GROMACS .gro file of C-alpha atoms in nm:
model
  337
    1MET     CA    1   0.000   0.000   0.000
    2GLY     CA    2   0.285   0.238   0.078
    3ASP     CA    3   0.429   0.202  -0.273
    4VAL     CA    4   0.091   0.284  -0.427
    5ALA     CA    5   0.040   0.581  -0.195
    6MET     CA    6   0.375   0.723  -0.305
    7THR     CA    7   0.259   0.734  -0.668
    8VAL     CA    8  -0.017   0.983  -0.581
    9PRO     CA    9   0.189   1.308  -0.586
   10VAL     CA   10   0.345   1.205  -0.918
   11VAL     CA   11   0.017   1.103  -1.083
   12TYR     CA   12  -0.143   1.426  -0.961
   13SER     CA   13   0.145   1.631  -1.103
   14LEU     CA   14   0.118   1.452  -1.437
   15ALA     CA   15  -0.257   1.507  -1.456
   16THR     CA   16  -0.248   1.875  -1.364
   17GLN     CA   17   0.056   1.968  -1.571
   18TYR     CA   18  -0.078   1.783  -1.878
   19PRO     CA   19  -0.456   1.837  -1.854
   20HIS     CA   20  -0.506   1.734  -2.217
   21ILE     CA   21  -0.408   1.370  -2.154
   22ARG     CA   22  -0.616   1.096  -1.991
   23VAL     CA   23  -0.451   0.900  -1.711
   24THR     CA   24  -0.571   0.557  -1.596
   25VAL     CA   25  -0.422   0.402  -1.283
   26LEU     CA   26  -0.436   0.022  -1.265
   27SER     CA   27  -0.414  -0.128  -0.917
   28ARG     CA   28  -0.598  -0.338  -0.662
   29LYS     CA   29  -0.935  -0.234  -0.522
   30PHE     CA   30  -0.794  -0.093  -0.196
   31ALA     CA   31  -0.615   0.188  -0.385
   32ARG     CA   32  -0.930   0.348  -0.528
   33PRO     CA   33  -0.962   0.622  -0.256
   34PHE     CA   34  -0.618   0.754  -0.351
   35PHE     CA   35  -0.715   0.831  -0.711
   36GLU     CA   36  -1.094   0.852  -0.740
   37ASP     CA   37  -1.115   1.230  -0.694
   38LEU     CA   38  -0.750   1.315  -0.754
   39ALA     CA   39  -0.797   1.512  -1.078
   40PRO     CA   40  -1.068   1.535  -1.348
   41ASN     CA   41  -0.852   1.351  -1.604
   42VAL     CA   42  -0.753   1.062  -1.375
   43ASP     CA   43  -0.946   0.733  -1.386
   44PHE     CA   44  -0.898   0.427  -1.167
   45MET     CA   45  -0.917   0.068  -1.291
   46GLU     CA   46  -0.912  -0.214  -1.039
   47ALA     CA   47  -0.784  -0.566  -1.096
   48ASP     CA   48  -0.853  -0.866  -0.871
   49LEU     CA   49  -0.531  -1.065  -0.911
   50LYS     CA   50  -0.635  -1.340  -0.671
   51ARG     CA   51  -0.948  -1.449  -0.856
   52GLU     CA   52  -1.046  -1.279  -1.182
   53TYR     CA   53  -0.692  -1.223  -1.311
   54HIS     CA   54  -0.504  -1.500  -1.133
   55GLY     CA   55  -0.205  -1.668  -1.299
   56VAL     CA   56  -0.084  -1.638  -1.657
   57ARG     CA   57  -0.430  -1.701  -1.800
   58GLY     CA   58  -0.571  -1.424  -1.584
   59LEU     CA   59  -0.293  -1.182  -1.683
   60ASN     CA   60  -0.364  -1.255  -2.049
   61ALA     CA   61  -0.729  -1.169  -1.988
   62LEU     CA   62  -0.624  -0.850  -1.811
   63TYR     CA   63  -0.397  -0.761  -2.104
   64ARG     CA   64  -0.687  -0.798  -2.347
   65ARG     CA   65  -0.903  -0.577  -2.125
   66LEU     CA   66  -0.628  -0.314  -2.115
   67THR     CA   67  -0.571  -0.313  -2.491
   68ALA     CA   68  -0.943  -0.249  -2.540
   69LYS     CA   69  -0.888   0.085  -2.364
   70GLN     CA   70  -0.653   0.186  -2.649
   71PHE     CA   71  -0.380   0.330  -2.431
   72THR     CA   72  -0.098   0.502  -2.618
   73LYS     CA   73   0.171   0.477  -2.350
   74ILE     CA   74   0.232   0.243  -2.057
   75ALA     CA   75   0.419   0.335  -1.737
   76ASP     CA   76   0.509   0.039  -1.514
   77LEU     CA   77   0.563   0.199  -1.171
   78HIS     CA   78   0.583  -0.133  -0.988
   79ASN     CA   79   0.828  -0.355  -1.178
   80VAL     CA   80   0.734  -0.690  -1.025
   81LEU     CA   81   0.676  -1.027  -1.190
   82ARG     CA   82   0.313  -0.961  -1.289
   83SER     CA   83   0.381  -0.615  -1.430
   84GLU     CA   84   0.688  -0.750  -1.612
   85TYR     CA   85   0.467  -1.004  -1.787
   86LEU     CA   86   0.216  -0.737  -1.888
   87ARG     CA   87   0.508  -0.524  -2.006
   88LEU     CA   88   0.626  -0.810  -2.223
   89ARG     CA   89   0.284  -0.838  -2.384
   90PHE     CA   90   0.264  -0.463  -2.445
   91ASN     CA   91   0.614  -0.459  -2.594
   92MET     CA   92   0.520  -0.743  -2.827
   93GLY     CA   93   0.218  -0.535  -2.927
   94HIS     CA   94   0.449  -0.242  -3.013
   95TYR     CA   95   0.322  -0.013  -2.740
   96ARG     CA   96   0.542   0.259  -2.591
   97VAL     CA   97   0.641   0.115  -2.252
   98GLU     CA   98   0.877   0.233  -1.976
   99HIS     CA   99   0.935   0.096  -1.625
  100ILE     CA  100   1.075   0.208  -1.292
  101ASN     CA  101   1.441   0.164  -1.202
  102LYS     CA  102   1.451   0.040  -0.842
  103HIS     CA  103   1.829   0.086  -0.812
  104ARG     CA  104   1.868  -0.264  -0.671
  105LYS     CA  105   2.249  -0.249  -0.676
  106GLN     CA  106   2.246   0.065  -0.459
  107ARG     CA  107   1.998  -0.101  -0.226
  108ARG     CA  108   2.229  -0.398  -0.176
  109VAL     CA  109   2.517  -0.168  -0.087
  110LEU     CA  110   2.298   0.033   0.151
  111VAL     CA  111   2.200  -0.276   0.354
  112SER     CA  112   2.535  -0.455   0.322
  113TYR     CA  113   2.685  -0.584   0.647
  114ASN     CA  114   3.056  -0.546   0.564
  115ASN     CA  115   3.073  -0.292   0.281
  116LYS     CA  116   2.786  -0.060   0.365
  117VAL     CA  117   2.765   0.276   0.188
  118LEU     CA  118   2.530   0.501   0.387
  119LYS     CA  119   2.419   0.733   0.111
  120PRO     CA  120   2.071   0.864   0.025
  121MET     CA  121   1.908   0.688  -0.269
  122PRO     CA  122   1.670   0.846  -0.519
  123THR     CA  123   1.320   0.853  -0.373
  124PRO     CA  124   1.035   0.658  -0.532
  125PHE     CA  125   0.879   0.996  -0.617
  126GLN     CA  126   1.181   1.075  -0.833
  127ASN     CA  127   1.189   0.722  -0.976
  128TYR     CA  128   0.824   0.747  -1.079
  129ALA     CA  129   0.881   1.089  -1.233
  130ASP     CA  130   1.177   0.948  -1.430
  131VAL     CA  131   0.947   0.690  -1.589
  132LEU     CA  132   0.708   0.960  -1.705
  133ALA     CA  133   0.997   1.167  -1.840
  134LYS     CA  134   1.107   0.870  -2.052
  135LEU     CA  135   0.755   0.858  -2.193
  136GLY     CA  136   0.778   1.224  -2.291
  137TYR     CA  137   0.604   1.379  -1.989
  138PRO     CA  138   0.860   1.541  -1.758
  139VAL     CA  139   0.688   1.663  -1.441
  140LYS     CA  140   0.773   1.883  -1.147
  141VAL     CA  141   0.629   1.689  -0.854
  142GLU     CA  142   0.394   1.929  -0.674
  143PHE     CA  143   0.125   1.809  -0.437
  144THR     CA  144  -0.025   1.924  -0.108
  145SER     CA  145  -0.313   1.707   0.008
  146LEU     CA  146  -0.590   1.472  -0.104
  147PHE     CA  147  -0.837   1.709   0.061
  148PRO     CA  148  -0.906   2.082   0.030
  149PRO     CA  149  -0.785   2.306   0.316
  150GLU     CA  150  -1.140   2.378   0.437
  151GLY     CA  151  -1.163   2.023   0.574
  152GLY     CA  152  -1.541   1.987   0.541
  153GLU     CA  153  -1.517   1.608   0.503
  154LEU     CA  154  -1.516   1.554   0.880
  155ASN     CA  155  -1.895   1.545   0.880
  156LEU     CA  156  -1.874   1.224   0.673
  157LEU     CA  157  -1.739   1.036   0.976
  158PRO     CA  158  -1.941   0.874   1.257
  159ALA     CA  159  -2.047   1.101   1.542
  160ILE     CA  160  -1.810   0.929   1.785
  161ILE     CA  161  -1.515   1.076   1.592
  162GLY     CA  162  -1.607   1.442   1.583
  163PRO     CA  163  -1.644   1.732   1.597
  164LYS     CA  164  -1.306   1.847   1.717
  165LYS     CA  165  -1.343   2.053   2.034
  166ASP     CA  166  -1.151   2.366   2.128
  167PHE     CA  167  -0.811   2.308   2.289
  168GLU     CA  168  -0.832   1.939   2.200
  169GLN     CA  169  -0.534   1.771   2.034
  170TRP     CA  170  -0.595   1.484   1.794
  171ILE     CA  171  -0.298   1.249   1.780
  172GLY     CA  172  -0.286   0.947   1.552
  173ILE     CA  173  -0.079   0.644   1.649
  174ALA     CA  174  -0.003   0.357   1.411
  175PRO     CA  175   0.227   0.135   1.622
  176THR     CA  176   0.246  -0.170   1.396
  177ALA     CA  177   0.392  -0.262   1.058
  178ALA     CA  178   0.410  -0.563   0.828
  179HIS     CA  179   0.750  -0.678   0.957
  180PRO     CA  180   0.903  -0.696   1.308
  181GLY     CA  181   1.206  -0.492   1.200
  182LYS     CA  182   0.978  -0.190   1.160
  183CYS     CA  183   0.779  -0.220   1.485
  184TYR     CA  184   0.852  -0.015   1.795
  185PRO     CA  185   0.823  -0.246   2.101
  186GLU     CA  186   0.479  -0.248   2.264
  187PRO     CA  187   0.599  -0.158   2.617
  188LEU     CA  188   0.787   0.145   2.487
  189MET     CA  189   0.494   0.261   2.275
  190ARG     CA  190   0.269   0.223   2.578
  191ARG     CA  191   0.503   0.455   2.769
  192VAL     CA  192   0.466   0.709   2.487
  193ILE     CA  193   0.088   0.686   2.510
  194ASP     CA  194   0.077   0.708   2.891
  195GLU     CA  195   0.298   1.016   2.890
  196LEU     CA  196   0.090   1.185   2.618
  197VAL     CA  197  -0.226   1.125   2.818
  198LYS     CA  198  -0.057   1.263   3.128
  199ARG     CA  199   0.074   1.577   2.957
  200HIS     CA  200  -0.231   1.638   2.738
  201PRO     CA  201  -0.543   1.528   2.928
  202LYS     CA  202  -0.769   1.679   2.660
  203ALA     CA  203  -0.599   1.490   2.378
  204ARG     CA  204  -0.768   1.211   2.185
  205LEU     CA  205  -0.545   0.930   2.063
  206PHE     CA  206  -0.662   0.752   1.748
  207LEU     CA  207  -0.514   0.404   1.703
  208PHE     CA  208  -0.469   0.303   1.338
  209GLY     CA  209  -0.416  -0.052   1.216
  210ARG     CA  210  -0.602  -0.374   1.133
  211GLY     CA  211  -0.534  -0.736   1.222
  212LYS     CA  212  -0.544  -0.986   1.509
  213ASN     CA  213  -0.246  -0.833   1.687
  214GLU     CA  214  -0.387  -0.482   1.653
  215ASP     CA  215  -0.725  -0.601   1.780
  216ARG     CA  216  -0.565  -0.748   2.093
  217LEU     CA  217  -0.343  -0.447   2.155
  218PHE     CA  218  -0.588  -0.169   2.077
  219THR     CA  219  -0.874  -0.329   2.270
  220ALA     CA  220  -0.658  -0.348   2.582
  221TRP     CA  221  -0.536   0.011   2.549
  222CYS     CA  222  -0.885   0.150   2.485
  223ASN     CA  223  -1.028  -0.037   2.784
  224GLU     CA  224  -0.762   0.115   3.009
  225LEU     CA  225  -0.748   0.464   2.859
  226PRO     CA  226  -1.075   0.639   2.763
  227GLN     CA  227  -0.876   0.891   2.556
  228CYS     CA  228  -0.790   0.615   2.305
  229VAL     CA  229  -1.012   0.541   2.004
  230TYR     CA  230  -0.979   0.215   1.807
  231VAL     CA  231  -1.023   0.362   1.459
  232SER     CA  232  -1.117   0.054   1.254
  233ARG     CA  233  -1.397  -0.027   1.500
  234HIS     CA  234  -1.575   0.293   1.398
  235LEU     CA  235  -1.464   0.367   1.041
  236GLU     CA  236  -1.578   0.157   0.747
  237ASN     CA  237  -1.303   0.206   0.491
  238MET     CA  238  -0.972   0.364   0.399
  239HIS     CA  239  -1.136   0.678   0.262
  240GLN     CA  240  -1.276   0.755   0.605
  241GLU     CA  241  -0.937   0.686   0.762
  242LEU     CA  242  -0.778   0.936   0.524
  243ILE     CA  243  -1.040   1.196   0.621
  244LEU     CA  244  -0.964   1.144   0.989
  245MET     CA  245  -0.589   1.164   0.925
  246SER     CA  246  -0.634   1.500   0.755
  247HIS     CA  247  -0.769   1.643   1.083
  248LEU     CA  248  -0.494   1.511   1.311
  249ASP     CA  249  -0.248   1.750   1.470
  250VAL     CA  250   0.021   1.485   1.432
  251MET     CA  251   0.054   1.118   1.337
  252VAL     CA  252   0.301   0.877   1.499
  253SER     CA  253   0.387   0.590   1.270
  254MET     CA  254   0.640   0.328   1.182
  255ASP     CA  255   0.798   0.313   0.835
  256SER     CA  256   0.463   0.186   0.709
  257SER     CA  257   0.166   0.258   0.486
  258ASN     CA  258   0.006   0.476   0.756
  259MET     CA  259   0.305   0.712   0.734
  260HIS     CA  260   0.242   0.752   0.361
  261MET     CA  261  -0.135   0.784   0.396
  262ALA     CA  262  -0.110   1.057   0.658
  263SER     CA  263   0.155   1.237   0.451
  264LEU     CA  264  -0.091   1.254   0.159
  265THR     CA  265  -0.328   1.455   0.382
  266ALA     CA  266  -0.058   1.712   0.473
  267THR     CA  267  -0.046   1.589   0.833
  268PRO     CA  268   0.293   1.597   1.011
  269VAL     CA  269   0.417   1.243   1.075
  270VAL     CA  270   0.665   1.148   1.346
  271SER     CA  271   0.806   0.828   1.197
  272ILE     CA  272   1.005   0.565   1.388
  273TRP     CA  273   1.278   0.379   1.199
  274GLY     CA  274   1.450   0.057   1.304
  275ALA     CA  275   1.584  -0.199   1.056
  276THR     CA  276   1.500   0.033   0.767
  277HIS     CA  277   1.633   0.383   0.699
  278PRO     CA  278   1.505   0.704   0.533
  279TYR     CA  279   1.811   0.686   0.304
  280ALA     CA  280   1.631   0.407   0.115
  281GLY     CA  281   1.401   0.683  -0.009
  282PHE     CA  282   1.076   0.584   0.158
  283MET     CA  283   1.019   0.889   0.377
  284GLY     CA  284   0.661   1.019   0.363
  285TRP     CA  285   0.575   1.288   0.111
  286ASN     CA  286   0.692   1.636   0.223
  287GLN     CA  287   0.796   1.511   0.568
  288PRO     CA  288   1.108   1.689   0.703
  289ALA     CA  289   1.410   1.484   0.807
  290GLU     CA  290   1.374   1.591   1.171
  291ASN     CA  291   1.044   1.399   1.189
  292ALA     CA  292   1.232   1.070   1.151
  293ILE     CA  293   1.325   0.920   1.488
  294GLN     CA  294   1.615   0.676   1.471
  295VAL     CA  295   1.945   0.575   1.630
  296GLU     CA  296   2.272   0.549   1.440
  297LEU     CA  297   2.416   0.197   1.445
  298ALA     CA  298   2.682   0.043   1.223
  299CYS     CA  299   2.442  -0.232   1.120
  300ARG     CA  300   2.164   0.005   1.010
  301PRO     CA  301   1.994  -0.030   0.777
  302CYS     CA  302   1.998  -0.407   0.750
  303SER     CA  303   1.691  -0.429   0.527
  304ILE     CA  304   1.501  -0.223   0.274
  305TYR     CA  305   1.161  -0.354   0.386
  306GLY     CA  306   1.234  -0.462   0.745
  307ASN     CA  307   1.176  -0.830   0.669
  308ARG     CA  308   1.520  -0.966   0.765
  309PRO     CA  309   1.599  -1.112   1.109
  310CYS     CA  310   1.811  -0.893   1.338
  311ARG     CA  311   2.180  -0.990   1.307
  312ARG     CA  312   2.250  -0.869   1.662
  313GLY     CA  313   1.951  -1.051   1.802
  314ASP     CA  314   1.848  -0.764   2.031
  315MET     CA  315   1.669  -0.522   1.797
  316ALA     CA  316   1.883  -0.241   1.936
  317CYS     CA  317   1.772  -0.015   1.651
  318MET     CA  318   1.426  -0.001   1.809
  319ASN     CA  319   1.496  -0.070   2.176
  320MET     CA  320   1.751   0.212   2.198
  321ILE     CA  321   1.494   0.474   2.089
  322LYS     CA  322   1.372   0.636   2.409
  323PRO     CA  323   1.002   0.725   2.437
  324GLU     CA  324   1.107   1.074   2.550
  325ARG     CA  325   1.255   1.147   2.207
  326ILE     CA  326   0.928   1.062   2.037
  327ILE     CA  327   0.723   1.266   2.282
  328GLU     CA  328   0.956   1.563   2.244
  329ARG     CA  329   0.909   1.570   1.867
  330ILE     CA  330   0.532   1.527   1.899
  331GLU     CA  331   0.512   1.824   2.132
  332GLN     CA  332   0.730   2.037   1.910
  333ILE     CA  333   0.486   1.981   1.624
  334ILE     CA  334   0.180   2.042   1.843
  335ASN     CA  335   0.328   2.366   1.973
  336GLN     CA  336   0.411   2.482   1.620
  337ASN     CA  337   0.051   2.419   1.516
   0.00000   0.00000   0.00000
């Protein structure tokens, strides 16, 4: 989801800077809220790769459906096995096709154990823009938010969420991620939450995330702390979550999809980095470097996606981050607002 979210500023820039062209984004169903109202000349096309377009036969059917749309140029912003196969078919059909360069060699050096080169890589935003430039559409990536500044969408949420009262801080917390190397330990995150409640008794803490682990964790926290709200218990879909994120004073997140979603609503995100590193290019859109909380270790980063086991065995990259550092940055942002 994070990779798809990071295409939004680039697709928006393409659509607004070339209003005479028609842009169709092909992705899974979950991505529709990112693009549905992005720009008048942007369409969204969903593909169910588990059932309707499963396997080679399904991809061939998807290719036929795509060719019926009579596209003139194809931009592969994913560059995985399925998109490579579709690229092959389009190339055989003499379509103009370009694909993203993921700089895999630089990634290997960045996460190397013995010969690490700690150097910032091109961001996915730049990589996506490079693909469009190859197709003849150079863009200056300019984007602010999925929602207008007036923020009238809050009335689309259940009554338990709003309205936002005077002197009330809304803080989002997304404490989980797909891989252990990107998760701040539960006891430390609980210390962050307890201290926020203590310092800001009028604050509301919105807990973002879905899954069995999140259900266990969030239920316990909400039962103990009335200031906490288990978001997915009250909101029906990702579009509503994006609306809520746009009204937060600050979001606290791992290097995860929630960081990217909140960034697309122009909300400041305090991001916590462990096995991964902002130098891999995956910082949220328009988030300043000082919003990234991390410790410098010789072994970091050890993974691009956080899916490798810790070589040290102690997850020092996360355990050495003190809750006080996170709270300090949260309060700096709240005070600025």
